[in-house]
PDB file of C-alpha atoms in Angstrom:
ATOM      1  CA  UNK A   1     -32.298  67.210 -16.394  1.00 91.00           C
ATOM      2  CA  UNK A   2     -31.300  69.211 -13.352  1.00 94.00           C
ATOM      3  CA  UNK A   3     -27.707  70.366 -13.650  1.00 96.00           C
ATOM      4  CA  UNK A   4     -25.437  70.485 -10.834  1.00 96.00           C
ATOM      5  CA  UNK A   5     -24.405  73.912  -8.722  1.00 98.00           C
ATOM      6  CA  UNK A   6     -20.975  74.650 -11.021  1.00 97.00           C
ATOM      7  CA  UNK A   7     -22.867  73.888 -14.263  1.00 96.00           C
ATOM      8  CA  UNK A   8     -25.781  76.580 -13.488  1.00 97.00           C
ATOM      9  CA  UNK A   9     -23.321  78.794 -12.220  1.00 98.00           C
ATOM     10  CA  UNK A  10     -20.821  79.023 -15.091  1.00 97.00           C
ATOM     11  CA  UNK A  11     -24.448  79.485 -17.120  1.00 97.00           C
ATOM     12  CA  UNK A  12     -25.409  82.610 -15.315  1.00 98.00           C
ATOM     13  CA  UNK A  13     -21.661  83.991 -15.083  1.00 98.00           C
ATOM     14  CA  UNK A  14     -22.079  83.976 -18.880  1.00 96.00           C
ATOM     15  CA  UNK A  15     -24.847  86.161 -18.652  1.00 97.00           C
ATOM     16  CA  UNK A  16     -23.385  88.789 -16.575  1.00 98.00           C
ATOM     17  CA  UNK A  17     -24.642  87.346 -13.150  1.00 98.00           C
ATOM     18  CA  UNK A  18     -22.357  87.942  -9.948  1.00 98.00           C
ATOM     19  CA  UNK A  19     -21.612  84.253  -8.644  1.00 98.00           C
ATOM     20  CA  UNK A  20     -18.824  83.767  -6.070  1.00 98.00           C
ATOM     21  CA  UNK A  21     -15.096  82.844  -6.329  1.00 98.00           C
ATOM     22  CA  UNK A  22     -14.956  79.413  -6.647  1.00 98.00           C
ATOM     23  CA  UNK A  23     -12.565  76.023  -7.499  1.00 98.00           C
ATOM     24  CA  UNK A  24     -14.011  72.657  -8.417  1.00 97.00           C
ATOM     25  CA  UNK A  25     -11.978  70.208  -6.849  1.00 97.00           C
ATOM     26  CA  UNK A  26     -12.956  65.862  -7.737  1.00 95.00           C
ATOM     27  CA  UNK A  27     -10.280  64.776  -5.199  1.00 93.00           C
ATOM     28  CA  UNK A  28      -9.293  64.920  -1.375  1.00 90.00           C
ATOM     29  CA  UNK A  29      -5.878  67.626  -1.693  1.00 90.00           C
ATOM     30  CA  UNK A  30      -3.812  68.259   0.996  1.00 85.00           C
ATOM     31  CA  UNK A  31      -3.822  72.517   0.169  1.00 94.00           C
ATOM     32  CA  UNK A  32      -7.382  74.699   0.315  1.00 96.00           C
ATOM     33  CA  UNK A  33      -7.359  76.599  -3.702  1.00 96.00           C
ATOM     34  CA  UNK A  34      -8.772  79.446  -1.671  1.00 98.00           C
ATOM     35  CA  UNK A  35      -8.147  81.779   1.200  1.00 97.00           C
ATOM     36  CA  UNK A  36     -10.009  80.841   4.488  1.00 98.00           C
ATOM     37  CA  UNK A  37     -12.706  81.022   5.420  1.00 98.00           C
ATOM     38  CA  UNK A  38     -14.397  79.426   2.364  1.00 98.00           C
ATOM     39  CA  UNK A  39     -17.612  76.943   1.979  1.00 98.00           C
ATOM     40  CA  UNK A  40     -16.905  73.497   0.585  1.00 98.00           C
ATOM     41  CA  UNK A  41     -20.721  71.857  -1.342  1.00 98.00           C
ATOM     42  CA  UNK A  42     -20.971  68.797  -2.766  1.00 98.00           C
ATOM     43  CA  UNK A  43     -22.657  68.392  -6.155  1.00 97.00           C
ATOM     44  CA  UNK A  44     -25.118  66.523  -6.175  1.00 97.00           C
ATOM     45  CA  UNK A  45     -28.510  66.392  -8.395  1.00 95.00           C
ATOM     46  CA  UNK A  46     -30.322  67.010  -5.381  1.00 93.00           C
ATOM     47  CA  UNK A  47     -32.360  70.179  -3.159  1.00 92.00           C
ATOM     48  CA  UNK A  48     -31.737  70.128   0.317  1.00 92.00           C
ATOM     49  CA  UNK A  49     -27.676  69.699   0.436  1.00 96.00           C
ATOM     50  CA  UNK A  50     -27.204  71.761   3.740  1.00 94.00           C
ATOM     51  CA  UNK A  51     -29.569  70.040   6.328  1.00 93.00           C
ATOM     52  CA  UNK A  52     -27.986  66.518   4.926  1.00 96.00           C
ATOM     53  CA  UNK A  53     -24.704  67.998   5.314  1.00 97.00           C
ATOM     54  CA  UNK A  54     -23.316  68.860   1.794  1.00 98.00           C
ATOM     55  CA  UNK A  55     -22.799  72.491   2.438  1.00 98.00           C
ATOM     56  CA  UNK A  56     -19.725  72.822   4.744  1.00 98.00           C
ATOM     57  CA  UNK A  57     -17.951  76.371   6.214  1.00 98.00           C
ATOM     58  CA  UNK A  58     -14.159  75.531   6.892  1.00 98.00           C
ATOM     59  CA  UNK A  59     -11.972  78.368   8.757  1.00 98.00           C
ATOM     60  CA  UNK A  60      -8.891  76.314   8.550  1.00 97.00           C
ATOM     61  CA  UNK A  61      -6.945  73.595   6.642  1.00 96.00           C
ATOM     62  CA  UNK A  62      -7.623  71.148   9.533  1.00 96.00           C
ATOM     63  CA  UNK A  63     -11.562  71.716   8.687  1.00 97.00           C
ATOM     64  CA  UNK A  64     -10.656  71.754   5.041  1.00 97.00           C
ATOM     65  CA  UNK A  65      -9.226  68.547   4.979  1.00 96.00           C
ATOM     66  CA  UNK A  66     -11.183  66.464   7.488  1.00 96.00           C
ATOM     67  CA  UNK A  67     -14.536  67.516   5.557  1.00 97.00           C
ATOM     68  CA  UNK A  68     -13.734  67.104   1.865  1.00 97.00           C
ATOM     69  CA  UNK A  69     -12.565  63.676   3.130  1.00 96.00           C
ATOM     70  CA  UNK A  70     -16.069  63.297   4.829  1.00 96.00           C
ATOM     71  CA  UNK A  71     -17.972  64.430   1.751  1.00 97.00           C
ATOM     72  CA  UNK A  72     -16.130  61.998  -1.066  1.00 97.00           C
ATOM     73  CA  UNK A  73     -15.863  59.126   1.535  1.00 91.00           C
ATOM     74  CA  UNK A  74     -19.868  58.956   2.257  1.00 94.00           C
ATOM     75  CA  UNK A  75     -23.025  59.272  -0.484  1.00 96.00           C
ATOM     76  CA  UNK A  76     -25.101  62.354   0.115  1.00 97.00           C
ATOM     77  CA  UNK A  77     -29.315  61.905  -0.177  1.00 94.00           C
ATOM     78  CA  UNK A  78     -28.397  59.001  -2.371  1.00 94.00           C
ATOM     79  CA  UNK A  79     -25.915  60.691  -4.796  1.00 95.00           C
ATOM     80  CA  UNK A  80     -22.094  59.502  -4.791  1.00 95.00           C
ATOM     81  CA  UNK A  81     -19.896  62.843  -4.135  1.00 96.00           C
ATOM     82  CA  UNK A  82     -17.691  63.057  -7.257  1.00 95.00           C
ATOM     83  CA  UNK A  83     -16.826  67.123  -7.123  1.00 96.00           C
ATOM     84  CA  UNK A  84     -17.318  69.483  -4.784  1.00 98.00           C
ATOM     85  CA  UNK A  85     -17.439  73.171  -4.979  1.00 98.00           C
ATOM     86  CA  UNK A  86     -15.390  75.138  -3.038  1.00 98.00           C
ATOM     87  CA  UNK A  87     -15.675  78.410  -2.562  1.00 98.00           C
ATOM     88  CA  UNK A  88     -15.368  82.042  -1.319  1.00 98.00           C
ATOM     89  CA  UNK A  89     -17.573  82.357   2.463  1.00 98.00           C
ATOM     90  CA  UNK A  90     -19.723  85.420   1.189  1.00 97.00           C
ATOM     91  CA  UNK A  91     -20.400  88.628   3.232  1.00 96.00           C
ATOM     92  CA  UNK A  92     -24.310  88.926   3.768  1.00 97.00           C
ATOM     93  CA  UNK A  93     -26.187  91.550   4.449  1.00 97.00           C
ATOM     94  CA  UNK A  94     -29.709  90.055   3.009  1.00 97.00           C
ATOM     95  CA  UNK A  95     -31.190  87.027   0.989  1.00 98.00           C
ATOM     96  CA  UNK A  96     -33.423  87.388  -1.811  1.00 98.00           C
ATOM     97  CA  UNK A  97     -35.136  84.807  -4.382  1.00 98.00           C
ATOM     98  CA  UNK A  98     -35.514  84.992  -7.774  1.00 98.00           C
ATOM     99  CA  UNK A  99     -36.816  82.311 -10.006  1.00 98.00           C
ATOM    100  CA  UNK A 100     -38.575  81.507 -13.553  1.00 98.00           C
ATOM    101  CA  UNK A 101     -40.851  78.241 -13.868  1.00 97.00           C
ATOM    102  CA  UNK A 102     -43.231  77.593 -16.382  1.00 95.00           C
ATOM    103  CA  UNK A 103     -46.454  77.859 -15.637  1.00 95.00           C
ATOM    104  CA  UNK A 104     -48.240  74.650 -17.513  1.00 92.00           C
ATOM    105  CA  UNK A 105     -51.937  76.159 -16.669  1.00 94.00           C
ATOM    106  CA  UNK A 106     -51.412  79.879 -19.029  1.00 93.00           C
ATOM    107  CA  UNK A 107     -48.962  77.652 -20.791  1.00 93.00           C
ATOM    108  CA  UNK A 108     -46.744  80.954 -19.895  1.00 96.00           C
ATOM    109  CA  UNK A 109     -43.315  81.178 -17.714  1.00 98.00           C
ATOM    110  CA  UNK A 110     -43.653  82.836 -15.085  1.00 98.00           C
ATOM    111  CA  UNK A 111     -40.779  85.060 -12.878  1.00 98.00           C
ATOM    112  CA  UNK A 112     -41.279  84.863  -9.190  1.00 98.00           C
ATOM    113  CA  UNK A 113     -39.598  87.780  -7.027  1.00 98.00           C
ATOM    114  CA  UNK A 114     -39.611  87.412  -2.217  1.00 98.00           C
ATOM    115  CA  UNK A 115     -37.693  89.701  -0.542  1.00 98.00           C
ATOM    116  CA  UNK A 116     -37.345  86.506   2.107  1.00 96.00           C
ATOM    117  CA  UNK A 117     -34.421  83.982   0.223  1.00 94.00           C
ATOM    118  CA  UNK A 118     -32.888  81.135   1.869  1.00 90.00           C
ATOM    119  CA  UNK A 119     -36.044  79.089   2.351  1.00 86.00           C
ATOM    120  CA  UNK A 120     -38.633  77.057   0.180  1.00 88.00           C
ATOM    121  CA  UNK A 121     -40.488  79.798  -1.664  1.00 92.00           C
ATOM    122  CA  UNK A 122     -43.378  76.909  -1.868  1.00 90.00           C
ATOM    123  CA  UNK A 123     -43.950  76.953   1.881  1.00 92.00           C
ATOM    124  CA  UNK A 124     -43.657  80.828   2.008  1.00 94.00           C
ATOM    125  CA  UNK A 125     -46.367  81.163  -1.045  1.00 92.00           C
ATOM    126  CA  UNK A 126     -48.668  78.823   0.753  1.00 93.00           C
ATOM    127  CA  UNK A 127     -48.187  80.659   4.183  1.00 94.00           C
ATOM    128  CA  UNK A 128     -48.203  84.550   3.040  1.00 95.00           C
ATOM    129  CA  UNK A 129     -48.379  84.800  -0.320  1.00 95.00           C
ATOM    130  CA  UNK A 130     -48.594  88.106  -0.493  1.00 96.00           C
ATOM    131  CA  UNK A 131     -44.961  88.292   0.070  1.00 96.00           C
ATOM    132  CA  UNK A 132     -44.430  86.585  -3.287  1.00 97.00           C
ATOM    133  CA  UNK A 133     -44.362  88.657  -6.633  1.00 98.00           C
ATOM    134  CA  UNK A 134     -45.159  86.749  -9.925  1.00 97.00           C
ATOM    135  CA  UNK A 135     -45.569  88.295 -13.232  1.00 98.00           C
ATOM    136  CA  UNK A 136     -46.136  85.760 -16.658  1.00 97.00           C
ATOM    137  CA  UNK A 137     -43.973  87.018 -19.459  1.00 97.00           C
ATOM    138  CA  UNK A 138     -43.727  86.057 -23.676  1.00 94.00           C
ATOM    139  CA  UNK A 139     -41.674  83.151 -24.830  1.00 94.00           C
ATOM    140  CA  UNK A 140     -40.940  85.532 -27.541  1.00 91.00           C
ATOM    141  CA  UNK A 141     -40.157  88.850 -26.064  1.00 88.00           C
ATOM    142  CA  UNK A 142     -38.954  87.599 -22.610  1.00 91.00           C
ATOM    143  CA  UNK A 143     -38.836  89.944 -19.341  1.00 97.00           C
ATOM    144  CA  UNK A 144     -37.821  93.602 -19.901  1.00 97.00           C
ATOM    145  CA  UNK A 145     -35.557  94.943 -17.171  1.00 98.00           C
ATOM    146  CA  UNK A 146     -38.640  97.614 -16.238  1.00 98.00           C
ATOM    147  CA  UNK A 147     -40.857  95.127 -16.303  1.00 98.00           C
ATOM    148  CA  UNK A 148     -38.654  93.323 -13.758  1.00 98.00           C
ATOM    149  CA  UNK A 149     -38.432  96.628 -11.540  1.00 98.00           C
ATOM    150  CA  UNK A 150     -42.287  96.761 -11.879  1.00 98.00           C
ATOM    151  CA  UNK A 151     -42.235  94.005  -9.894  1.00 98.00           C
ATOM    152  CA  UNK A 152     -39.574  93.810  -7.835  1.00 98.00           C
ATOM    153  CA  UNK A 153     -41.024  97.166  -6.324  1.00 98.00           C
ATOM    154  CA  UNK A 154     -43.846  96.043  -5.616  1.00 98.00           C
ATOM    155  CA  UNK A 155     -42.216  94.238  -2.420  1.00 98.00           C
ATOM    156  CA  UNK A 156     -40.675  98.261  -1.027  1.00 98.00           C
ATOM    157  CA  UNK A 157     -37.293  97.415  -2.809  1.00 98.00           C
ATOM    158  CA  UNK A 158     -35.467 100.374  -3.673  1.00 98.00           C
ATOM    159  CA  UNK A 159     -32.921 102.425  -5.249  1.00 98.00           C
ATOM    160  CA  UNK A 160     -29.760 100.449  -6.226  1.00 97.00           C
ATOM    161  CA  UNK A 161     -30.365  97.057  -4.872  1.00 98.00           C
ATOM    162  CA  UNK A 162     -33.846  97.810  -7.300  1.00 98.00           C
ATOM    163  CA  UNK A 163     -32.062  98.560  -9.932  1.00 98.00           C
ATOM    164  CA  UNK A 164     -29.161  95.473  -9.430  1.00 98.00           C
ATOM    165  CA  UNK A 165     -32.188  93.055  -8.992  1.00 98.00           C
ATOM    166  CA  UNK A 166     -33.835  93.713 -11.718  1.00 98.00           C
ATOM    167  CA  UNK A 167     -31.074  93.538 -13.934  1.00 98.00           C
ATOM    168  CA  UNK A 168     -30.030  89.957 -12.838  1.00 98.00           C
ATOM    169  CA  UNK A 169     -33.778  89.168 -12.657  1.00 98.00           C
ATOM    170  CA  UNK A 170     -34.472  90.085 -16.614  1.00 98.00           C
ATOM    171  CA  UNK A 171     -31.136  88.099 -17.404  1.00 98.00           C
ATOM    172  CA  UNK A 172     -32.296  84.928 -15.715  1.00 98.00           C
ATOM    173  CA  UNK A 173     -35.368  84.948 -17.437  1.00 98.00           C
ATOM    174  CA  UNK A 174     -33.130  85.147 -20.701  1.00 97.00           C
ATOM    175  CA  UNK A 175     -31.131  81.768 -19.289  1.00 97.00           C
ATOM    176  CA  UNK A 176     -34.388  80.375 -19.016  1.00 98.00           C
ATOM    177  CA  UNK A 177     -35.622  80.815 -22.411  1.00 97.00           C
ATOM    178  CA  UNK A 178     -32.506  80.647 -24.000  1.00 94.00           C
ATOM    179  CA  UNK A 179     -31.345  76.995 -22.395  1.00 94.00           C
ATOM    180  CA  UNK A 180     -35.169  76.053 -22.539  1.00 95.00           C
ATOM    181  CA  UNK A 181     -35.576  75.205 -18.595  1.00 96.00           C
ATOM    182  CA  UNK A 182     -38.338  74.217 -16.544  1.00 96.00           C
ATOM    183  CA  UNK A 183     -36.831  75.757 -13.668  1.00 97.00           C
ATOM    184  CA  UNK A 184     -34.124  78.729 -13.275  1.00 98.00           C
ATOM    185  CA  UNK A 185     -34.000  79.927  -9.879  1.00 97.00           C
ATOM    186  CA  UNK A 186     -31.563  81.423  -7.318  1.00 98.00           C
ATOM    187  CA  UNK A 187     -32.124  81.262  -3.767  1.00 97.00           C
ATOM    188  CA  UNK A 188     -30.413  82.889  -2.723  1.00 97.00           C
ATOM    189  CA  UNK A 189     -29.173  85.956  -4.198  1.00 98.00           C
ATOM    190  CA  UNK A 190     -27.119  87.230  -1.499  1.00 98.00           C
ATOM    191  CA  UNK A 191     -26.964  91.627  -1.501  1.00 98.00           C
ATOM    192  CA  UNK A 192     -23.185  92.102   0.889  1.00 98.00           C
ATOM    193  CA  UNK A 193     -22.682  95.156   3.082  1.00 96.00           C
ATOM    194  CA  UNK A 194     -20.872  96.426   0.389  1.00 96.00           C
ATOM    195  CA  UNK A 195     -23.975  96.228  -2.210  1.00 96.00           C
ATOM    196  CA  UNK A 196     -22.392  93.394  -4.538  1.00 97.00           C
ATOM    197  CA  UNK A 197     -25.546  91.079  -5.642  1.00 98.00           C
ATOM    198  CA  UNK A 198     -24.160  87.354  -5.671  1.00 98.00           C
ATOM    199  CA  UNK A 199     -25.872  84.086  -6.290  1.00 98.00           C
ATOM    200  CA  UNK A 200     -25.086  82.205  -3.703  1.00 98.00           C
ATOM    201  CA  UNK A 201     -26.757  79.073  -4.486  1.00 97.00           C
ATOM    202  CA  UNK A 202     -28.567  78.216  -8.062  1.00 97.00           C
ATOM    203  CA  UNK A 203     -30.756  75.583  -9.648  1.00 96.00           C
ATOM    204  CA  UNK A 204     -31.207  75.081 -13.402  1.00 97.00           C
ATOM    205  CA  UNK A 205     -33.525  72.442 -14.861  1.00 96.00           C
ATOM    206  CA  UNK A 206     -33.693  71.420 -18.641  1.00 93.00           C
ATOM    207  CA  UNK A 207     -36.152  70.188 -20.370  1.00 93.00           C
ATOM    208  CA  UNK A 208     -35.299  66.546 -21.080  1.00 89.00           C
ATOM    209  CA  UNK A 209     -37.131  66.670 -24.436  1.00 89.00           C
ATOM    210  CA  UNK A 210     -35.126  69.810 -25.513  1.00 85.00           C
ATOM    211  CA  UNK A 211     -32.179  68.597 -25.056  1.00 81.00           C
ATOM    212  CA  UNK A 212     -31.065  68.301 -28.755  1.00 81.00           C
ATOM    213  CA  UNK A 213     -31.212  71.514 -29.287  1.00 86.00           C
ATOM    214  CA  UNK A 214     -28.886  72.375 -26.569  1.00 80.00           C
ATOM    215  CA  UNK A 215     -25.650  71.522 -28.033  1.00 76.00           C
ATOM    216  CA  UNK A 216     -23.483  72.840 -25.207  1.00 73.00           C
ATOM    217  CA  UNK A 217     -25.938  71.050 -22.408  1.00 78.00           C
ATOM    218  CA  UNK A 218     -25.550  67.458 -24.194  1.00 67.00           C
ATOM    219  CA  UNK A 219     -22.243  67.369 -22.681  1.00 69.00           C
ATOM    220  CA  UNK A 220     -22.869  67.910 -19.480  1.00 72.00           C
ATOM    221  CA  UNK A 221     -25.651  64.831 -19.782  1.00 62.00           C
ATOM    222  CA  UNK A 222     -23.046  62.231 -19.752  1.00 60.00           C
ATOM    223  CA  UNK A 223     -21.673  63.144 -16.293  1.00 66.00           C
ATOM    224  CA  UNK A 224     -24.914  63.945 -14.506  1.00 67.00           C
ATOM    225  CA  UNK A 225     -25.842  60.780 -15.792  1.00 61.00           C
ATOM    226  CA  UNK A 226     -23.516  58.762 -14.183  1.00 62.00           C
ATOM    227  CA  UNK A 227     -24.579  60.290 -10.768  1.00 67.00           C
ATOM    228  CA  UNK A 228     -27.519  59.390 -11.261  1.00 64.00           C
ATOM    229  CA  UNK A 229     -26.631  55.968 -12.090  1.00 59.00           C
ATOM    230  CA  UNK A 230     -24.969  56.000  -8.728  1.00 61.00           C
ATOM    231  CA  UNK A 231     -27.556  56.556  -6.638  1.00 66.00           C
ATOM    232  CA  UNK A 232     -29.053  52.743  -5.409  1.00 58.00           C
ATOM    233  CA  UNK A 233     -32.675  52.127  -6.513  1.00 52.00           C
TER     234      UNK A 233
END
């Protein structure tokens, strides 16, 4: 089950991770919740929400308005718009991406570290991989935050923004084992001119046959699931 943008996000701000100021609206209102400029994105099950047109920047309540209308009134790659996401427009200085699949040939997860976020890390892998850090890690003992820096440096990141990365990188690895996902990523993690790390954008899959053991996830099932049932076949 792939949950939506707020659902990972409250996740990872449980676990310490920077995520952006943000207000979950499931109507059109006549007042923005949040100072302009800010970035409206409809939630939807669904990759690929900002070349469809999901993931709006609005620098005005004229902009506000006329595109939360545009988002609720029209289905997005299939999926009915029930809630959008509105939030904060971040300051960025540079995109990262960080993510944890499992890796069903060592049977291992595996974290996954490029220096270039913002764009499908399958593409960049394929085209120079050696831009792309991976390093397996226990089921049991996780990813230690040196073992993230390892790593991490291994792509010429230093000093703080080593040291913030591999802190949030050793924490999503913990998300991932603790809410037993097939997929924890962020992409991207945004670092600001001022050094604050934020996930901009995040993407958490659960296994569908773990799902009983995730009490706190089975609620979030009946919601996603009506999305999906949305979405014509």
């Amino acid at each position: 089950m792939r949950l939506l943008e707020y659902q990972s996000k409250d996740i990872l701000s449980r676990y310490g991770i920077p995520v952006p100021k943000g207000k979950l609206i499931s109507t059109s209102i006549d007042q923005c919740p949040l100072p302009f400029p800010v970035v409206i994105k409809a939630q939807i099950p669904s990759g690929g929400r900002k070349k469809a047109g999901g993931v709006i920047e609005c620098k005005d309540q004229n902009e506000f308005t006329k595109s939360v209308k545009q988002l609720f009134g029209n289905p997005l790659r299939g999926y009915p718009v029930g809630k959008i996401l509105v939030e904060d427009k971040v300051d960025i200085s540079h995109e990262f991406y960080l993510g944890v699949i499992y890796d069903t040939i060592t049977k291992e997860p595996v974290a996954i570290f490029t220096t270039e976020g913002g764009i499908e890390v399958e593409k960049l892998a394929e085209q120079s991989p050696e831009k792309v850090k991976k390093r397996h890690f226990s089921v049991t003992k996780g990813l230690a935050e040196f073992e993230a820096r390892e790593m991490i440096s291994e792509s010429g990141v230093t000093g703080k923004t080593l040291l913030g990365l591999s802190n949030i990188l050793s924490r999503l690895t913990q998300i991932f084992l603790r809410y037993d996902c097939t997929v924890a990523e962020i992409n991207p993690l945004v670092e600001t001119h001022h050094g604050q790390r934020i996930a901009l954008d995040c993407h958490l899959e659960i296994d569908d046959d773990a799902l009983f053991r995730q009490s706190k996830i089975r609620g979030l099932t009946q919601e996603n699931a009506e999305i999906e049932g949305g979405r014509p076949r």
